[in-house]
């Protein structure tokens, strides 16, 4: 069968061909309805739109495509081969749109919605599980998408819309983010069990000025805090090993490869001694951050209120 060629897709006022998806999208559901019933009047009644609106939409759709989609016999229509091929793709696209709509509605549901929540690796073993357990006592069906990462990566996740909120340290100060301090966590100087300082309980950080350090990689919040504390103690740390996870650093310390400033472990680690740092005051602030100006879904708002209610009582 030879199809009559229609006019080419319309041009925008600038002379460029308009984006075809923008031109066609509003008329795809109308097309599927007419194709399903093969009757313009019946389709108009089912979709609750005027018949004249539906007829004009089909004419414009064919004009924009430049192809006949229907063979017309009065108000009865039948699909041409081109129309049948087009319908297959249109039904697939409409089903995907419906699936996406159902998904976002489900994620926003107050009782069963989803929260995309980021947190530091060091908070994953004990702090976050305890928080989620307490929150779900009152919100048992809220779902979570959990992301463990370092601070800068999580802030970028907030900006990109991949996270709703995150626990991070240091507490960020950025115009496009809102952040609230929730708690602080003491940092300890971790040394090998046979280290010269291992018999001590307390130490000034300046006493470790000549030591080799193991630390998290640049870009991690704890690395910035370590560098800052050492600077305040009057020295720049000589970092021999850089890692991505605090417990790996403890293993390096236990192997005698250096010392480290770390938050307390979930369980004691053999082979190391953890010393209280008396000067400078060695702590890291823990805060919650979220994008400024972005409206919250009900489950995100509920979890945000819960975290803010734990201010001063966040950590085990």
PDB file of N, CA and C in Angstrom, residues 123-222:
ATOM      1  N   UNK A 123      28.491   5.874  60.349  1.00  0.00           N
ATOM      2  CA  UNK A 123      27.218   5.868  61.057  1.00  0.00           C
ATOM      3  C   UNK A 123      26.344   4.686  60.653  1.00  0.00           C
ATOM      4  N   UNK A 124      26.885   3.821  59.783  1.00  0.00           N
ATOM      5  CA  UNK A 124      26.061   2.760  59.229  1.00  0.00           C
ATOM      6  C   UNK A 124      25.902   1.544  60.104  1.00  0.00           C
ATOM      7  N   UNK A 125      26.847   1.288  61.010  1.00  0.00           N
ATOM      8  CA  UNK A 125      26.787   0.050  61.782  1.00  0.00           C
ATOM      9  C   UNK A 125      25.806   0.124  62.938  1.00  0.00           C
ATOM     10  N   UNK A 126      25.660   1.309  63.545  1.00  0.00           N
ATOM     11  CA  UNK A 126      24.870   1.394  64.764  1.00  0.00           C
ATOM     12  C   UNK A 126      23.902   2.575  64.762  1.00  0.00           C
ATOM     13  N   UNK A 127      24.386   3.768  64.426  1.00  0.00           N
ATOM     14  CA  UNK A 127      23.561   4.970  64.562  1.00  0.00           C
ATOM     15  C   UNK A 127      22.335   4.923  63.667  1.00  0.00           C
ATOM     16  N   UNK A 128      22.545   4.720  62.359  1.00  0.00           N
ATOM     17  CA  UNK A 128      21.421   4.753  61.424  1.00  0.00           C
ATOM     18  C   UNK A 128      20.436   3.606  61.646  1.00  0.00           C
ATOM     19  N   UNK A 129      20.890   2.369  61.858  1.00  0.00           N
ATOM     20  CA  UNK A 129      19.909   1.323  62.161  1.00  0.00           C
ATOM     21  C   UNK A 129      19.040   1.653  63.376  1.00  0.00           C
ATOM     22  N   UNK A 130      19.652   2.247  64.415  1.00  0.00           N
ATOM     23  CA  UNK A 130      18.870   2.625  65.585  1.00  0.00           C
ATOM     24  C   UNK A 130      17.853   3.710  65.280  1.00  0.00           C
ATOM     25  N   UNK A 131      18.255   4.693  64.451  1.00  0.00           N
ATOM     26  CA  UNK A 131      17.330   5.756  64.066  1.00  0.00           C
ATOM     27  C   UNK A 131      16.152   5.206  63.266  1.00  0.00           C
ATOM     28  N   UNK A 132      16.445   4.336  62.312  1.00  0.00           N
ATOM     29  CA  UNK A 132      15.379   3.784  61.483  1.00  0.00           C
ATOM     30  C   UNK A 132      14.428   2.923  62.300  1.00  0.00           C
ATOM     31  N   UNK A 133      14.981   2.171  63.237  1.00  0.00           N
ATOM     32  CA  UNK A 133      14.128   1.353  64.101  1.00  0.00           C
ATOM     33  C   UNK A 133      13.180   2.226  64.907  1.00  0.00           C
ATOM     34  N   UNK A 134      13.699   3.329  65.465  1.00  0.00           N
ATOM     35  CA  UNK A 134      12.854   4.220  66.267  1.00  0.00           C
ATOM     36  C   UNK A 134      11.805   4.918  65.406  1.00  0.00           C
ATOM     37  N   UNK A 135      12.187   5.358  64.210  1.00  0.00           N
ATOM     38  CA  UNK A 135      11.240   6.046  63.333  1.00  0.00           C
ATOM     39  C   UNK A 135      10.122   5.117  62.886  1.00  0.00           C
ATOM     40  N   UNK A 136      10.477   3.887  62.539  1.00  0.00           N
ATOM     41  CA  UNK A 136       9.472   2.970  62.009  1.00  0.00           C
ATOM     42  C   UNK A 136       8.536   2.430  63.093  1.00  0.00           C
ATOM     43  N   UNK A 137       8.814   2.719  64.341  1.00  0.00           N
ATOM     44  CA  UNK A 137       7.863   2.355  65.388  1.00  0.00           C
ATOM     45  C   UNK A 137       6.540   3.094  65.177  1.00  0.00           C
ATOM     46  N   UNK A 138       6.611   4.332  64.659  1.00  0.00           N
ATOM     47  CA  UNK A 138       5.404   5.117  64.374  1.00  0.00           C
ATOM     48  C   UNK A 138       5.061   5.173  62.889  1.00  0.00           C
ATOM     49  N   UNK A 139       6.004   4.778  62.032  1.00  0.00           N
ATOM     50  CA  UNK A 139       5.790   4.814  60.573  1.00  0.00           C
ATOM     51  C   UNK A 139       6.254   3.474  59.991  1.00  0.00           C
ATOM     52  N   UNK A 140       5.558   2.404  60.318  1.00  0.00           N
ATOM     53  CA  UNK A 140       6.082   1.060  60.016  1.00  0.00           C
ATOM     54  C   UNK A 140       6.195   0.712  58.543  1.00  0.00           C
ATOM     55  N   UNK A 141       5.480   1.443  57.678  1.00  0.00           N
ATOM     56  CA  UNK A 141       5.496   1.050  56.266  1.00  0.00           C
ATOM     57  C   UNK A 141       6.244   2.019  55.362  1.00  0.00           C
ATOM     58  N   UNK A 142       6.806   3.070  55.925  1.00  0.00           N
ATOM     59  CA  UNK A 142       7.624   3.978  55.118  1.00  0.00           C
ATOM     60  C   UNK A 142       8.883   3.237  54.649  1.00  0.00           C
ATOM     61  N   UNK A 143       9.215   3.407  53.378  1.00  0.00           N
ATOM     62  CA  UNK A 143      10.361   2.720  52.783  1.00  0.00           C
ATOM     63  C   UNK A 143      11.559   3.673  52.688  1.00  0.00           C
ATOM     64  N   UNK A 144      12.754   3.093  52.685  1.00  0.00           N
ATOM     65  CA  UNK A 144      13.971   3.893  52.625  1.00  0.00           C
ATOM     66  C   UNK A 144      14.885   3.400  51.512  1.00  0.00           C
ATOM     67  N   UNK A 145      15.440   4.350  50.790  1.00  0.00           N
ATOM     68  CA  UNK A 145      16.554   4.082  49.883  1.00  0.00           C
ATOM     69  C   UNK A 145      17.792   4.654  50.566  1.00  0.00           C
ATOM     70  N   UNK A 146      18.702   3.782  51.003  1.00  0.00           N
ATOM     71  CA  UNK A 146      19.832   4.168  51.839  1.00  0.00           C
ATOM     72  C   UNK A 146      21.114   4.265  51.012  1.00  0.00           C
ATOM     73  N   UNK A 147      21.841   5.342  51.224  1.00  0.00           N
ATOM     74  CA  UNK A 147      23.096   5.574  50.506  1.00  0.00           C
ATOM     75  C   UNK A 147      24.174   5.931  51.515  1.00  0.00           C
ATOM     76  N   UNK A 148      25.249   5.143  51.555  1.00  0.00           N
ATOM     77  CA  UNK A 148      26.408   5.458  52.387  1.00  0.00           C
ATOM     78  C   UNK A 148      27.481   6.072  51.501  1.00  0.00           C
ATOM     79  N   UNK A 149      27.999   7.225  51.926  1.00  0.00           N
ATOM     80  CA  UNK A 149      29.025   7.882  51.114  1.00  0.00           C
ATOM     81  C   UNK A 149      29.715   8.935  51.969  1.00  0.00           C
ATOM     82  N   UNK A 150      30.744   9.560  51.389  1.00  0.00           N
ATOM     83  CA  UNK A 150      31.390  10.651  52.107  1.00  0.00           C
ATOM     84  C   UNK A 150      30.592  11.931  51.901  1.00  0.00           C
ATOM     85  N   UNK A 151      30.911  12.945  52.715  1.00  0.00           N
ATOM     86  CA  UNK A 151      30.091  14.137  52.787  1.00  0.00           C
ATOM     87  C   UNK A 151      29.884  14.855  51.475  1.00  0.00           C
ATOM     88  N   UNK A 152      30.963  15.125  50.736  1.00  0.00           N
ATOM     89  CA  UNK A 152      30.833  15.884  49.490  1.00  0.00           C
ATOM     90  C   UNK A 152      29.958  15.162  48.481  1.00  0.00           C
ATOM     91  N   UNK A 153      30.108  13.844  48.400  1.00  0.00           N
ATOM     92  CA  UNK A 153      29.292  13.074  47.453  1.00  0.00           C
ATOM     93  C   UNK A 153      27.817  13.139  47.829  1.00  0.00           C
ATOM     94  N   UNK A 154      27.527  13.108  49.124  1.00  0.00           N
ATOM     95  CA  UNK A 154      26.127  13.186  49.532  1.00  0.00           C
ATOM     96  C   UNK A 154      25.530  14.566  49.257  1.00  0.00           C
ATOM     97  N   UNK A 155      26.313  15.621  49.457  1.00  0.00           N
ATOM     98  CA  UNK A 155      25.802  16.959  49.160  1.00  0.00           C
ATOM     99  C   UNK A 155      25.507  17.102  47.672  1.00  0.00           C
ATOM    100  N   UNK A 156      26.342  16.506  46.841  1.00  0.00           N
ATOM    101  CA  UNK A 156      26.055  16.520  45.411  1.00  0.00           C
ATOM    102  C   UNK A 156      24.805  15.701  45.107  1.00  0.00           C
ATOM    103  N   UNK A 157      24.592  14.616  45.853  1.00  0.00           N
ATOM    104  CA  UNK A 157      23.378  13.828  45.689  1.00  0.00           C
ATOM    105  C   UNK A 157      22.129  14.615  46.046  1.00  0.00           C
ATOM    106  N   UNK A 158      22.222  15.456  47.073  1.00  0.00           N
ATOM    107  CA  UNK A 158      21.104  16.335  47.416  1.00  0.00           C
ATOM    108  C   UNK A 158      20.813  17.291  46.275  1.00  0.00           C
ATOM    109  N   UNK A 159      21.865  17.902  45.752  1.00  0.00           N
ATOM    110  CA  UNK A 159      21.685  18.900  44.690  1.00  0.00           C
ATOM    111  C   UNK A 159      21.137  18.270  43.414  1.00  0.00           C
ATOM    112  N   UNK A 160      21.508  17.020  43.163  1.00  0.00           N
ATOM    113  CA  UNK A 160      21.065  16.342  41.945  1.00  0.00           C
ATOM    114  C   UNK A 160      19.682  15.727  42.082  1.00  0.00           C
ATOM    115  N   UNK A 161      19.083  15.805  43.269  1.00  0.00           N
ATOM    116  CA  UNK A 161      17.768  15.207  43.471  1.00  0.00           C
ATOM    117  C   UNK A 161      17.805  13.717  43.725  1.00  0.00           C
ATOM    118  N   UNK A 162      19.004  13.166  43.987  1.00  0.00           N
ATOM    119  CA  UNK A 162      19.122  11.737  44.245  1.00  0.00           C
ATOM    120  C   UNK A 162      18.863  11.404  45.709  1.00  0.00           C
ATOM    121  N   UNK A 163      19.025  12.384  46.599  1.00  0.00           N
ATOM    122  CA  UNK A 163      18.786  12.202  48.024  1.00  0.00           C
ATOM    123  C   UNK A 163      17.793  13.251  48.505  1.00  0.00           C
ATOM    124  N   UNK A 164      16.972  12.875  49.481  1.00  0.00           N
ATOM    125  CA  UNK A 164      16.067  13.821  50.114  1.00  0.00           C
ATOM    126  C   UNK A 164      16.757  14.565  51.252  1.00  0.00           C
ATOM    127  N   UNK A 165      17.548  13.853  52.014  1.00  0.00           N
ATOM    128  CA  UNK A 165      18.288  14.458  53.110  1.00  0.00           C
ATOM    129  C   UNK A 165      19.419  13.528  53.506  1.00  0.00           C
ATOM    130  N   UNK A 166      20.380  14.060  54.278  1.00  0.00           N
ATOM    131  CA  UNK A 166      21.524  13.234  54.654  1.00  0.00           C
ATOM    132  C   UNK A 166      22.074  13.672  56.003  1.00  0.00           C
ATOM    133  N   UNK A 167      22.710  12.714  56.677  1.00  0.00           N
ATOM    134  CA  UNK A 167      23.500  12.992  57.869  1.00  0.00           C
ATOM    135  C   UNK A 167      24.941  13.126  57.443  1.00  0.00           C
ATOM    136  N   UNK A 168      25.588  14.226  57.808  1.00  0.00           N
ATOM    137  CA  UNK A 168      26.938  14.458  57.320  1.00  0.00           C
ATOM    138  C   UNK A 168      27.751  15.242  58.332  1.00  0.00           C
ATOM    139  N   UNK A 169      29.049  15.282  58.098  1.00  0.00           N
ATOM    140  CA  UNK A 169      29.972  16.035  58.932  1.00  0.00           C
ATOM    141  C   UNK A 169      31.167  16.430  58.077  1.00  0.00           C
ATOM    142  N   UNK A 170      31.642  17.686  58.194  1.00  0.00           N
ATOM    143  CA  UNK A 170      31.107  18.784  58.994  1.00  0.00           C
ATOM    144  C   UNK A 170      29.727  19.213  58.477  1.00  0.00           C
ATOM    145  N   UNK A 171      29.036  20.010  59.289  1.00  0.00           N
ATOM    146  CA  UNK A 171      27.736  20.522  58.887  1.00  0.00           C
ATOM    147  C   UNK A 171      27.944  21.544  57.769  1.00  0.00           C
ATOM    148  N   UNK A 172      27.354  21.341  56.598  1.00  0.00           N
ATOM    149  CA  UNK A 172      27.648  22.214  55.456  1.00  0.00           C
ATOM    150  C   UNK A 172      27.093  23.620  55.638  1.00  0.00           C
ATOM    151  N   UNK A 173      27.770  24.569  55.013  1.00  0.00           N
ATOM    152  CA  UNK A 173      27.321  25.959  54.978  1.00  0.00           C
ATOM    153  C   UNK A 173      27.307  26.376  53.511  1.00  0.00           C
ATOM    154  N   UNK A 174      26.155  26.214  52.860  1.00  0.00           N
ATOM    155  CA  UNK A 174      26.027  26.491  51.431  1.00  0.00           C
ATOM    156  C   UNK A 174      24.672  27.139  51.186  1.00  0.00           C
ATOM    157  N   UNK A 175      24.598  28.131  50.284  1.00  0.00           N
ATOM    158  CA  UNK A 175      23.344  28.859  50.080  1.00  0.00           C
ATOM    159  C   UNK A 175      22.227  28.008  49.503  1.00  0.00           C
ATOM    160  N   UNK A 176      22.575  26.926  48.811  1.00  0.00           N
ATOM    161  CA  UNK A 176      21.537  26.100  48.196  1.00  0.00           C
ATOM    162  C   UNK A 176      21.108  24.932  49.073  1.00  0.00           C
ATOM    163  N   UNK A 177      21.638  24.867  50.290  1.00  0.00           N
ATOM    164  CA  UNK A 177      21.296  23.791  51.209  1.00  0.00           C
ATOM    165  C   UNK A 177      20.847  24.367  52.540  1.00  0.00           C
ATOM    166  N   UNK A 178      19.994  23.604  53.230  1.00  0.00           N
ATOM    167  CA  UNK A 178      19.633  23.908  54.614  1.00  0.00           C
ATOM    168  C   UNK A 178      20.271  22.838  55.482  1.00  0.00           C
ATOM    169  N   UNK A 179      20.927  23.248  56.553  1.00  0.00           N
ATOM    170  CA  UNK A 179      21.594  22.290  57.434  1.00  0.00           C
ATOM    171  C   UNK A 179      21.323  22.645  58.884  1.00  0.00           C
ATOM    172  N   UNK A 180      21.189  21.607  59.707  1.00  0.00           N
ATOM    173  CA  UNK A 180      20.973  21.790  61.132  1.00  0.00           C
ATOM    174  C   UNK A 180      21.920  20.874  61.907  1.00  0.00           C
ATOM    175  N   UNK A 181      22.594  21.447  62.880  1.00  0.00           N
ATOM    176  CA  UNK A 181      23.471  20.656  63.739  1.00  0.00           C
ATOM    177  C   UNK A 181      22.606  19.794  64.649  1.00  0.00           C
ATOM    178  N   UNK A 182      22.946  18.494  64.745  1.00  0.00           N
ATOM    179  CA  UNK A 182      22.178  17.579  65.572  1.00  0.00           C
ATOM    180  C   UNK A 182      22.945  17.107  66.800  1.00  0.00           C
ATOM    181  N   UNK A 183      24.249  16.892  66.652  1.00  0.00           N
ATOM    182  CA  UNK A 183      25.020  16.310  67.747  1.00  0.00           C
ATOM    183  C   UNK A 183      26.497  16.481  67.446  1.00  0.00           C
ATOM    184  N   UNK A 184      27.329  16.066  68.372  1.00  0.00           N
ATOM    185  CA  UNK A 184      28.757  16.036  68.134  1.00  0.00           C
ATOM    186  C   UNK A 184      29.318  14.716  68.629  1.00  0.00           C
ATOM    187  N   UNK A 185      30.428  14.309  68.056  1.00  0.00           N
ATOM    188  CA  UNK A 185      31.025  13.023  68.351  1.00  0.00           C
ATOM    189  C   UNK A 185      32.503  13.226  68.657  1.00  0.00           C
ATOM    190  N   UNK A 186      32.959  12.676  69.773  1.00  0.00           N
ATOM    191  CA  UNK A 186      34.363  12.805  70.142  1.00  0.00           C
ATOM    192  C   UNK A 186      35.233  11.972  69.202  1.00  0.00           C
ATOM    193  N   UNK A 187      36.376  12.516  68.864  1.00  0.00           N
ATOM    194  CA  UNK A 187      37.369  11.795  68.081  1.00  0.00           C
ATOM    195  C   UNK A 187      38.514  11.380  68.994  1.00  0.00           C
ATOM    196  N   UNK A 188      39.087  10.242  68.708  1.00  0.00           N
ATOM    197  CA  UNK A 188      40.182   9.717  69.521  1.00  0.00           C
ATOM    198  C   UNK A 188      41.428   9.530  68.669  1.00  0.00           C
ATOM    199  N   UNK A 189      42.572   9.634  69.323  1.00  0.00           N
ATOM    200  CA  UNK A 189      43.822   9.293  68.646  1.00  0.00           C
ATOM    201  C   UNK A 189      44.021   7.793  68.806  1.00  0.00           C
ATOM    202  N   UNK A 190      43.989   7.076  67.710  1.00  0.00           N
ATOM    203  CA  UNK A 190      44.105   5.620  67.715  1.00  0.00           C
ATOM    204  C   UNK A 190      45.549   5.258  67.385  1.00  0.00           C
ATOM    205  N   UNK A 191      46.182   4.495  68.278  1.00  0.00           N
ATOM    206  CA  UNK A 191      47.597   4.124  68.108  1.00  0.00           C
ATOM    207  C   UNK A 191      47.730   2.609  68.218  1.00  0.00           C
ATOM    208  N   UNK A 192      48.801   2.029  67.664  1.00  0.00           N
ATOM    209  CA  UNK A 192      49.023   0.579  67.825  1.00  0.00           C
ATOM    210  C   UNK A 192      49.202   0.211  69.294  1.00  0.00           C
ATOM    211  N   UNK A 193      48.880  -1.037  69.636  1.00  0.00           N
ATOM    212  CA  UNK A 193      48.936  -1.485  71.026  1.00  0.00           C
ATOM    213  C   UNK A 193      50.337  -1.402  71.603  1.00  0.00           C
ATOM    214  N   UNK A 194      51.379  -1.477  70.760  1.00  0.00           N
ATOM    215  CA  UNK A 194      52.755  -1.406  71.257  1.00  0.00           C
ATOM    216  C   UNK A 194      53.375  -0.024  71.049  1.00  0.00           C
ATOM    217  N   UNK A 195      52.558   0.973  70.819  1.00  0.00           N
ATOM    218  CA  UNK A 195      53.046   2.328  70.551  1.00  0.00           C
ATOM    219  C   UNK A 195      53.562   2.977  71.837  1.00  0.00           C
ATOM    220  N   UNK A 196      54.424   3.939  71.705  1.00  0.00           N
ATOM    221  CA  UNK A 196      55.008   4.623  72.864  1.00  0.00           C
ATOM    222  C   UNK A 196      53.946   5.341  73.697  1.00  0.00           C
ATOM    223  N   UNK A 197      52.822   5.732  73.078  1.00  0.00           N
ATOM    224  CA  UNK A 197      51.753   6.417  73.800  1.00  0.00           C
ATOM    225  C   UNK A 197      50.661   5.468  74.307  1.00  0.00           C
ATOM    226  N   UNK A 198      50.791   4.184  74.026  1.00  0.00           N
ATOM    227  CA  UNK A 198      49.708   3.241  74.293  1.00  0.00           C
ATOM    228  C   UNK A 198      49.409   3.061  75.777  1.00  0.00           C
ATOM    229  N   UNK A 199      50.348   3.414  76.641  1.00  0.00           N
ATOM    230  CA  UNK A 199      50.092   3.276  78.079  1.00  0.00           C
ATOM    231  C   UNK A 199      49.343   4.479  78.648  1.00  0.00           C
ATOM    232  N   UNK A 200      49.145   5.483  77.821  1.00  0.00           N
ATOM    233  CA  UNK A 200      48.461   6.695  78.263  1.00  0.00           C
ATOM    234  C   UNK A 200      46.948   6.552  78.074  1.00  0.00           C
ATOM    235  N   UNK A 201      46.181   7.369  78.811  1.00  0.00           N
ATOM    236  CA  UNK A 201      44.738   7.442  78.584  1.00  0.00           C
ATOM    237  C   UNK A 201      44.373   8.728  77.856  1.00  0.00           C
ATOM    238  N   UNK A 202      45.164   9.766  78.081  1.00  0.00           N
ATOM    239  CA  UNK A 202      44.912  11.070  77.472  1.00  0.00           C
ATOM    240  C   UNK A 202      46.186  11.563  76.817  1.00  0.00           C
ATOM    241  N   UNK A 203      45.982  12.384  75.787  1.00  0.00           N
ATOM    242  CA  UNK A 203      47.143  12.883  75.059  1.00  0.00           C
ATOM    243  C   UNK A 203      46.794  14.218  74.421  1.00  0.00           C
ATOM    244  N   UNK A 204      47.796  15.101  74.349  1.00  0.00           N
ATOM    245  CA  UNK A 204      47.639  16.308  73.534  1.00  0.00           C
ATOM    246  C   UNK A 204      48.012  15.940  72.102  1.00  0.00           C
ATOM    247  N   UNK A 205      47.258  16.441  71.156  1.00  0.00           N
ATOM    248  CA  UNK A 205      47.482  16.053  69.763  1.00  0.00           C
ATOM    249  C   UNK A 205      48.889  16.443  69.300  1.00  0.00           C
ATOM    250  N   UNK A 206      49.433  17.519  69.865  1.00  0.00           N
ATOM    251  CA  UNK A 206      50.785  17.942  69.489  1.00  0.00           C
ATOM    252  C   UNK A 206      51.827  16.866  69.771  1.00  0.00           C
ATOM    253  N   UNK A 207      51.539  15.951  70.698  1.00  0.00           N
ATOM    254  CA  UNK A 207      52.477  14.873  71.009  1.00  0.00           C
ATOM    255  C   UNK A 207      52.592  13.865  69.869  1.00  0.00           C
ATOM    256  N   UNK A 208      51.668  13.941  68.893  1.00  0.00           N
ATOM    257  CA  UNK A 208      51.721  13.039  67.734  1.00  0.00           C
ATOM    258  C   UNK A 208      52.266  13.738  66.496  1.00  0.00           C
ATOM    259  N   UNK A 209      52.879  14.899  66.679  1.00  0.00           N
ATOM    260  CA  UNK A 209      53.318  15.692  65.523  1.00  0.00           C
ATOM    261  C   UNK A 209      54.309  14.958  64.641  1.00  0.00           C
ATOM    262  N   UNK A 210      55.145  14.097  65.228  1.00  0.00           N
ATOM    263  CA  UNK A 210      56.165  13.387  64.449  1.00  0.00           C
ATOM    264  C   UNK A 210      55.699  12.028  63.955  1.00  0.00           C
ATOM    265  N   UNK A 211      54.460  11.681  64.234  1.00  0.00           N
ATOM    266  CA  UNK A 211      53.954  10.368  63.843  1.00  0.00           C
ATOM    267  C   UNK A 211      53.539  10.340  62.370  1.00  0.00           C
ATOM    268  N   UNK A 212      53.518   9.146  61.817  1.00  0.00           N
ATOM    269  CA  UNK A 212      52.913   8.917  60.506  1.00  0.00           C
ATOM    270  C   UNK A 212      51.416   8.667  60.707  1.00  0.00           C
ATOM    271  N   UNK A 213      50.597   9.328  59.906  1.00  0.00           N
ATOM    272  CA  UNK A 213      49.142   9.192  60.035  1.00  0.00           C
ATOM    273  C   UNK A 213      48.587   8.326  58.912  1.00  0.00           C
ATOM    274  N   UNK A 214      47.498   7.654  59.221  1.00  0.00           N
ATOM    275  CA  UNK A 214      46.643   7.061  58.189  1.00  0.00           C
ATOM    276  C   UNK A 214      45.323   7.818  58.276  1.00  0.00           C
ATOM    277  N   UNK A 215      44.703   8.114  57.128  1.00  0.00           N
ATOM    278  CA  UNK A 215      43.526   8.972  57.134  1.00  0.00           C
ATOM    279  C   UNK A 215      42.633   8.654  55.953  1.00  0.00           C
ATOM    280  N   UNK A 216      41.428   9.193  56.011  1.00  0.00           N
ATOM    281  CA  UNK A 216      40.535   9.092  54.866  1.00  0.00           C
ATOM    282  C   UNK A 216      41.050   9.962  53.728  1.00  0.00           C
ATOM    283  N   UNK A 217      40.554   9.699  52.550  1.00  0.00           N
ATOM    284  CA  UNK A 217      41.011  10.421  51.374  1.00  0.00           C
ATOM    285  C   UNK A 217      40.549  11.876  51.412  1.00  0.00           C
ATOM    286  N   UNK A 218      41.259  12.781  50.698  1.00  0.00           N
ATOM    287  CA  UNK A 218      40.788  14.162  50.583  1.00  0.00           C
ATOM    288  C   UNK A 218      39.367  14.190  50.017  1.00  0.00           C
ATOM    289  N   UNK A 219      38.544  15.100  50.513  1.00  0.00           N
ATOM    290  CA  UNK A 219      37.139  15.164  50.117  1.00  0.00           C
ATOM    291  C   UNK A 219      36.218  14.586  51.163  1.00  0.00           C
ATOM    292  N   UNK A 220      36.765  13.718  52.034  1.00  0.00           N
ATOM    293  CA  UNK A 220      35.984  13.196  53.140  1.00  0.00           C
ATOM    294  C   UNK A 220      35.974  14.225  54.265  1.00  0.00           C
ATOM    295  N   UNK A 221      34.824  14.371  54.926  1.00  0.00           N
ATOM    296  CA  UNK A 221      34.718  15.337  55.997  1.00  0.00           C
ATOM    297  C   UNK A 221      35.699  15.072  57.121  1.00  0.00           C
ATOM    298  N   UNK A 222      35.869  13.789  57.493  1.00  0.00           N
ATOM    299  CA  UNK A 222      36.772  13.457  58.586  1.00  0.00           C
ATOM    300  C   UNK A 222      38.217  13.806  58.237  1.00  0.00           C
TER     301      UNK A 222
END
